[in-house]
PDB file of C-alpha atoms in Angstrom:
ATOM      1  CA  UNK Q 154      -0.005   0.103  -0.085  1.00  0.00           C
ATOM      2  CA  UNK Q 155       1.966   3.066  -1.277  1.00  0.00           C
ATOM      3  CA  UNK Q 156       1.204   6.649  -0.921  1.00  0.00           C
ATOM      4  CA  UNK Q 157       2.387   9.719  -2.612  1.00  0.00           C
ATOM      5  CA  UNK Q 158       4.029  12.336  -0.305  1.00  0.00           C
ATOM      6  CA  UNK Q 159       5.013  15.956  -1.408  1.00  0.00           C
ATOM      7  CA  UNK Q 160       7.736  17.895   0.463  1.00  0.00           C
ATOM      8  CA  UNK Q 161       8.972  21.332   0.233  1.00  0.00           C
ATOM      9  CA  UNK Q 162      12.548  21.032   0.353  1.00  0.00           C
ATOM     10  CA  UNK Q 163      15.211  24.108   0.421  1.00  0.00           C
ATOM     11  CA  UNK Q 164      17.118  22.951  -2.793  1.00  0.00           C
ATOM     12  CA  UNK Q 165      18.432  25.260  -5.512  1.00  0.00           C
ATOM     13  CA  UNK Q 166      20.257  23.253  -7.957  1.00  0.00           C
ATOM     14  CA  UNK Q 167      20.438  19.711  -9.718  1.00  0.00           C
ATOM     15  CA  UNK Q 168      23.450  19.061  -7.456  1.00  0.00           C
ATOM     16  CA  UNK Q 169      21.068  19.562  -4.400  1.00  0.00           C
ATOM     17  CA  UNK Q 170      18.453  17.377  -6.117  1.00  0.00           C
ATOM     18  CA  UNK Q 171      20.948  14.712  -6.673  1.00  0.00           C
ATOM     19  CA  UNK Q 172      22.005  14.706  -2.996  1.00  0.00           C
ATOM     20  CA  UNK Q 173      18.424  14.250  -1.829  1.00  0.00           C
ATOM     21  CA  UNK Q 174      17.771  11.511  -4.323  1.00  0.00           C
ATOM     22  CA  UNK Q 175      20.986   9.515  -3.274  1.00  0.00           C
ATOM     23  CA  UNK Q 176      19.722   9.782   0.580  1.00  0.00           C
ATOM     24  CA  UNK Q 177      16.251   8.605  -0.322  1.00  0.00           C
ATOM     25  CA  UNK Q 178      17.889   5.795  -2.485  1.00  0.00           C
ATOM     26  CA  UNK Q 179      20.088   4.735   0.451  1.00  0.00           C
ATOM     27  CA  UNK Q 180      16.715   4.363   2.433  1.00  0.00           C
ATOM     28  CA  UNK Q 181      15.399   1.881  -0.047  1.00  0.00           C
ATOM     29  CA  UNK Q 182      13.276   4.367  -2.204  1.00  0.00           C
ATOM     30  CA  UNK Q 183      13.788   3.605  -5.888  1.00  0.00           C
ATOM     31  CA  UNK Q 184      14.926   6.575  -8.062  1.00  0.00           C
ATOM     32  CA  UNK Q 185      11.904   5.754 -10.275  1.00  0.00           C
ATOM     33  CA  UNK Q 186       9.492   6.584  -7.236  1.00  0.00           C
ATOM     34  CA  UNK Q 187      10.916  10.024  -6.801  1.00  0.00           C
ATOM     35  CA  UNK Q 188      10.225  13.272  -8.636  1.00  0.00           C
ATOM     36  CA  UNK Q 189      12.423  16.310  -7.781  1.00  0.00           C
ATOM     37  CA  UNK Q 190      12.029  19.818  -9.081  1.00  0.00           C
ATOM     38  CA  UNK Q 191      14.813  22.060  -7.805  1.00  0.00           C
ATOM     39  CA  UNK Q 192      13.313  25.193  -9.579  1.00  0.00           C
ATOM     40  CA  UNK Q 193      10.197  24.885  -7.081  1.00  0.00           C
ATOM     41  CA  UNK Q 194      11.835  22.926  -4.242  1.00  0.00           C
ATOM     42  CA  UNK Q 195       9.309  20.168  -4.623  1.00  0.00           C
ATOM     43  CA  UNK Q 196      10.273  16.438  -3.809  1.00  0.00           C
ATOM     44  CA  UNK Q 197       7.318  13.739  -4.580  1.00  0.00           C
ATOM     45  CA  UNK Q 198       7.928  10.352  -3.333  1.00  0.00           C
ATOM     46  CA  UNK Q 199       5.843   7.242  -3.898  1.00  0.00           C
ATOM     47  CA  UNK Q 200       6.423   4.840  -0.917  1.00  0.00           C
ATOM     48  CA  UNK Q 201       5.047   2.846   1.855  1.00  0.00           C
ATOM     49  CA  UNK Q 202       7.379   4.127   4.346  1.00  0.00           C
ATOM     50  CA  UNK Q 203       6.138   6.438   7.118  1.00  0.00           C
ATOM     51  CA  UNK Q 204       6.353  10.218   6.268  1.00  0.00           C
ATOM     52  CA  UNK Q 205       8.711  10.734   9.292  1.00  0.00           C
ATOM     53  CA  UNK Q 206      11.328   8.321   7.893  1.00  0.00           C
ATOM     54  CA  UNK Q 207      11.238   9.926   4.382  1.00  0.00           C
ATOM     55  CA  UNK Q 208      11.542  13.372   5.956  1.00  0.00           C
ATOM     56  CA  UNK Q 209      14.510  12.272   8.050  1.00  0.00           C
ATOM     57  CA  UNK Q 210      16.213  10.836   4.871  1.00  0.00           C
ATOM     58  CA  UNK Q 211      15.593  14.156   3.073  1.00  0.00           C
ATOM     59  CA  UNK Q 212      17.100  16.318   5.750  1.00  0.00           C
ATOM     60  CA  UNK Q 213      20.026  13.954   6.089  1.00  0.00           C
ATOM     61  CA  UNK Q 214      21.036  15.208   2.660  1.00  0.00           C
ATOM     62  CA  UNK Q 215      21.612  18.535   4.373  1.00  0.00           C
ATOM     63  CA  UNK Q 216      18.446  20.530   3.481  1.00  0.00           C
ATOM     64  CA  UNK Q 217      15.423  21.483   5.525  1.00  0.00           C
ATOM     65  CA  UNK Q 218      12.155  19.906   4.506  1.00  0.00           C
ATOM     66  CA  UNK Q 219       8.388  20.194   5.310  1.00  0.00           C
ATOM     67  CA  UNK Q 220       5.732  17.659   4.384  1.00  0.00           C
ATOM     68  CA  UNK Q 221       3.321  19.549   2.188  1.00  0.00           C
ATOM     69  CA  UNK Q 222       0.718  16.814   1.038  1.00  0.00           C
ATOM     70  CA  UNK Q 223       0.010  13.174   1.221  1.00  0.00           C
ATOM     71  CA  UNK Q 224      -2.294  11.204  -0.850  1.00  0.00           C
ATOM     72  CA  UNK Q 225      -2.987   7.993  -2.648  1.00  0.00           C
ATOM     73  CA  UNK Q 226      -0.833   6.910  -5.325  1.00  0.00           C
ATOM     74  CA  UNK Q 227      -3.986   5.857  -7.279  1.00  0.00           C
ATOM     75  CA  UNK Q 228      -5.038   9.022  -9.052  1.00  0.00           C
ATOM     76  CA  UNK Q 229      -8.047   7.414 -10.805  1.00  0.00           C
ATOM     77  CA  UNK Q 230     -10.206   7.533  -7.672  1.00  0.00           C
ATOM     78  CA  UNK Q 231     -10.344   9.960  -4.771  1.00  0.00           C
ATOM     79  CA  UNK Q 232     -11.481   7.922  -1.827  1.00  0.00           C
ATOM     80  CA  UNK Q 233     -11.046  10.656   0.807  1.00  0.00           C
ATOM     81  CA  UNK Q 234      -8.672  11.943   3.210  1.00  0.00           C
ATOM     82  CA  UNK Q 235      -8.709  13.648   6.731  1.00  0.00           C
ATOM     83  CA  UNK Q 236      -6.471  15.341   9.177  1.00  0.00           C
ATOM     84  CA  UNK Q 237      -7.026  15.399  12.933  1.00  0.00           C
ATOM     85  CA  UNK Q 238      -5.254  17.938  15.170  1.00  0.00           C
ATOM     86  CA  UNK Q 239      -4.392  16.880  18.687  1.00  0.00           C
ATOM     87  CA  UNK Q 240      -4.763  19.986  20.718  1.00  0.00           C
ATOM     88  CA  UNK Q 241      -7.307  21.958  22.633  1.00  0.00           C
ATOM     89  CA  UNK Q 242      -9.855  24.348  20.944  1.00  0.00           C
ATOM     90  CA  UNK Q 243      -7.601  27.302  21.022  1.00  0.00           C
ATOM     91  CA  UNK Q 244      -4.964  25.384  18.724  1.00  0.00           C
ATOM     92  CA  UNK Q 245      -2.626  24.412  21.537  1.00  0.00           C
ATOM     93  CA  UNK Q 246      -2.619  22.092  24.425  1.00  0.00           C
ATOM     94  CA  UNK Q 247      -2.166  23.210  27.958  1.00  0.00           C
ATOM     95  CA  UNK Q 248      -0.737  19.802  28.749  1.00  0.00           C
ATOM     96  CA  UNK Q 249       2.049  20.253  26.156  1.00  0.00           C
ATOM     97  CA  UNK Q 250       0.748  17.349  24.074  1.00  0.00           C
ATOM     98  CA  UNK Q 251       0.203  18.404  20.421  1.00  0.00           C
ATOM     99  CA  UNK Q 252       0.421  16.622  17.062  1.00  0.00           C
ATOM    100  CA  UNK Q 253      -1.361  15.728  13.808  1.00  0.00           C
ATOM    101  CA  UNK Q 254      -2.709  12.560  12.437  1.00  0.00           C
ATOM    102  CA  UNK Q 255      -3.403  12.098   8.747  1.00  0.00           C
ATOM    103  CA  UNK Q 256      -5.933   9.506   7.254  1.00  0.00           C
ATOM    104  CA  UNK Q 257      -5.668   8.619   3.611  1.00  0.00           C
ATOM    105  CA  UNK Q 258      -8.009   6.113   2.119  1.00  0.00           C
ATOM    106  CA  UNK Q 259      -5.869   4.321  -0.281  1.00  0.00           C
ATOM    107  CA  UNK Q 260      -8.321   1.809  -1.662  1.00  0.00           C
ATOM    108  CA  UNK Q 261     -11.440   0.167  -0.686  1.00  0.00           C
ATOM    109  CA  UNK Q 262      -9.969  -1.873   2.000  1.00  0.00           C
ATOM    110  CA  UNK Q 263      -7.018   0.074   3.259  1.00  0.00           C
ATOM    111  CA  UNK Q 264      -6.664   3.329   5.151  1.00  0.00           C
ATOM    112  CA  UNK Q 265      -3.200   4.731   5.753  1.00  0.00           C
ATOM    113  CA  UNK Q 266      -2.929   6.434   9.204  1.00  0.00           C
ATOM    114  CA  UNK Q 267       0.412   8.510   9.611  1.00  0.00           C
ATOM    115  CA  UNK Q 268       1.134  11.276  12.308  1.00  0.00           C
ATOM    116  CA  UNK Q 269       3.269  12.928  14.824  1.00  0.00           C
ATOM    117  CA  UNK Q 270       2.670  13.454  18.627  1.00  0.00           C
ATOM    118  CA  UNK Q 271       5.016  15.574  20.690  1.00  0.00           C
ATOM    119  CA  UNK Q 272       5.006  16.082  24.376  1.00  0.00           C
ATOM    120  CA  UNK Q 273       4.323  12.671  25.634  1.00  0.00           C
ATOM    121  CA  UNK Q 274       5.921  11.372  28.643  1.00  0.00           C
ATOM    122  CA  UNK Q 275       8.277   8.310  28.224  1.00  0.00           C
ATOM    123  CA  UNK Q 276       6.538   5.044  28.361  1.00  0.00           C
ATOM    124  CA  UNK Q 277       3.987   3.168  26.517  1.00  0.00           C
ATOM    125  CA  UNK Q 278       1.151   4.969  24.782  1.00  0.00           C
ATOM    126  CA  UNK Q 279      -1.708   3.980  22.537  1.00  0.00           C
ATOM    127  CA  UNK Q 280      -3.988   5.354  19.968  1.00  0.00           C
ATOM    128  CA  UNK Q 281      -7.639   4.176  19.340  1.00  0.00           C
ATOM    129  CA  UNK Q 282      -9.350   4.834  16.016  1.00  0.00           C
ATOM    130  CA  UNK Q 283     -13.071   4.406  15.671  1.00  0.00           C
ATOM    131  CA  UNK Q 284     -14.908   4.233  12.421  1.00  0.00           C
ATOM    132  CA  UNK Q 285     -18.102   5.881  13.825  1.00  0.00           C
ATOM    133  CA  UNK Q 286     -18.934   7.505  17.043  1.00  0.00           C
ATOM    134  CA  UNK Q 287     -20.486  10.457  18.845  1.00  0.00           C
ATOM    135  CA  UNK Q 288     -17.810  12.981  19.863  1.00  0.00           C
ATOM    136  CA  UNK Q 289     -20.150  15.574  20.950  1.00  0.00           C
ATOM    137  CA  UNK Q 290     -18.717  15.133  24.537  1.00  0.00           C
ATOM    138  CA  UNK Q 291     -15.062  14.585  23.490  1.00  0.00           C
ATOM    139  CA  UNK Q 292     -14.177  10.940  24.085  1.00  0.00           C
ATOM    140  CA  UNK Q 293     -16.703  10.326  26.807  1.00  0.00           C
ATOM    141  CA  UNK Q 294     -19.047   8.273  24.629  1.00  0.00           C
ATOM    142  CA  UNK Q 295     -16.225   6.309  22.771  1.00  0.00           C
ATOM    143  CA  UNK Q 296     -16.306   2.548  23.384  1.00  0.00           C
TER     144      UNK Q 296
END
């Protein structure tokens, strides 16, 4: 189950693009699954690896990068996507826990879930994803 990820990368020449491509290739991403436009600073990767691993590989080439977009590699059908922010209603968390989780429906049977959560204390943590539910009172009604 592969997805296409688009990154904004601070590159300005074909030499920079080659460095990024080499790092991605060292991390198991085939050159045929990468599109790079140094004029716009865009790197598009088709992969089943987590976005964080791809981002780290790009940044190990020496350039700053930001994930811009995430979607299905099947452009024939748009089955949907969603983003969930993990914070309170003001856009930040008083507890210091913040994050974002992305959901991309890759096909009829598979949904890719990828995200980052910062501010957790050391130890084991879990995440629960429900297909349906009433969130009018937060997670009080989730079972």
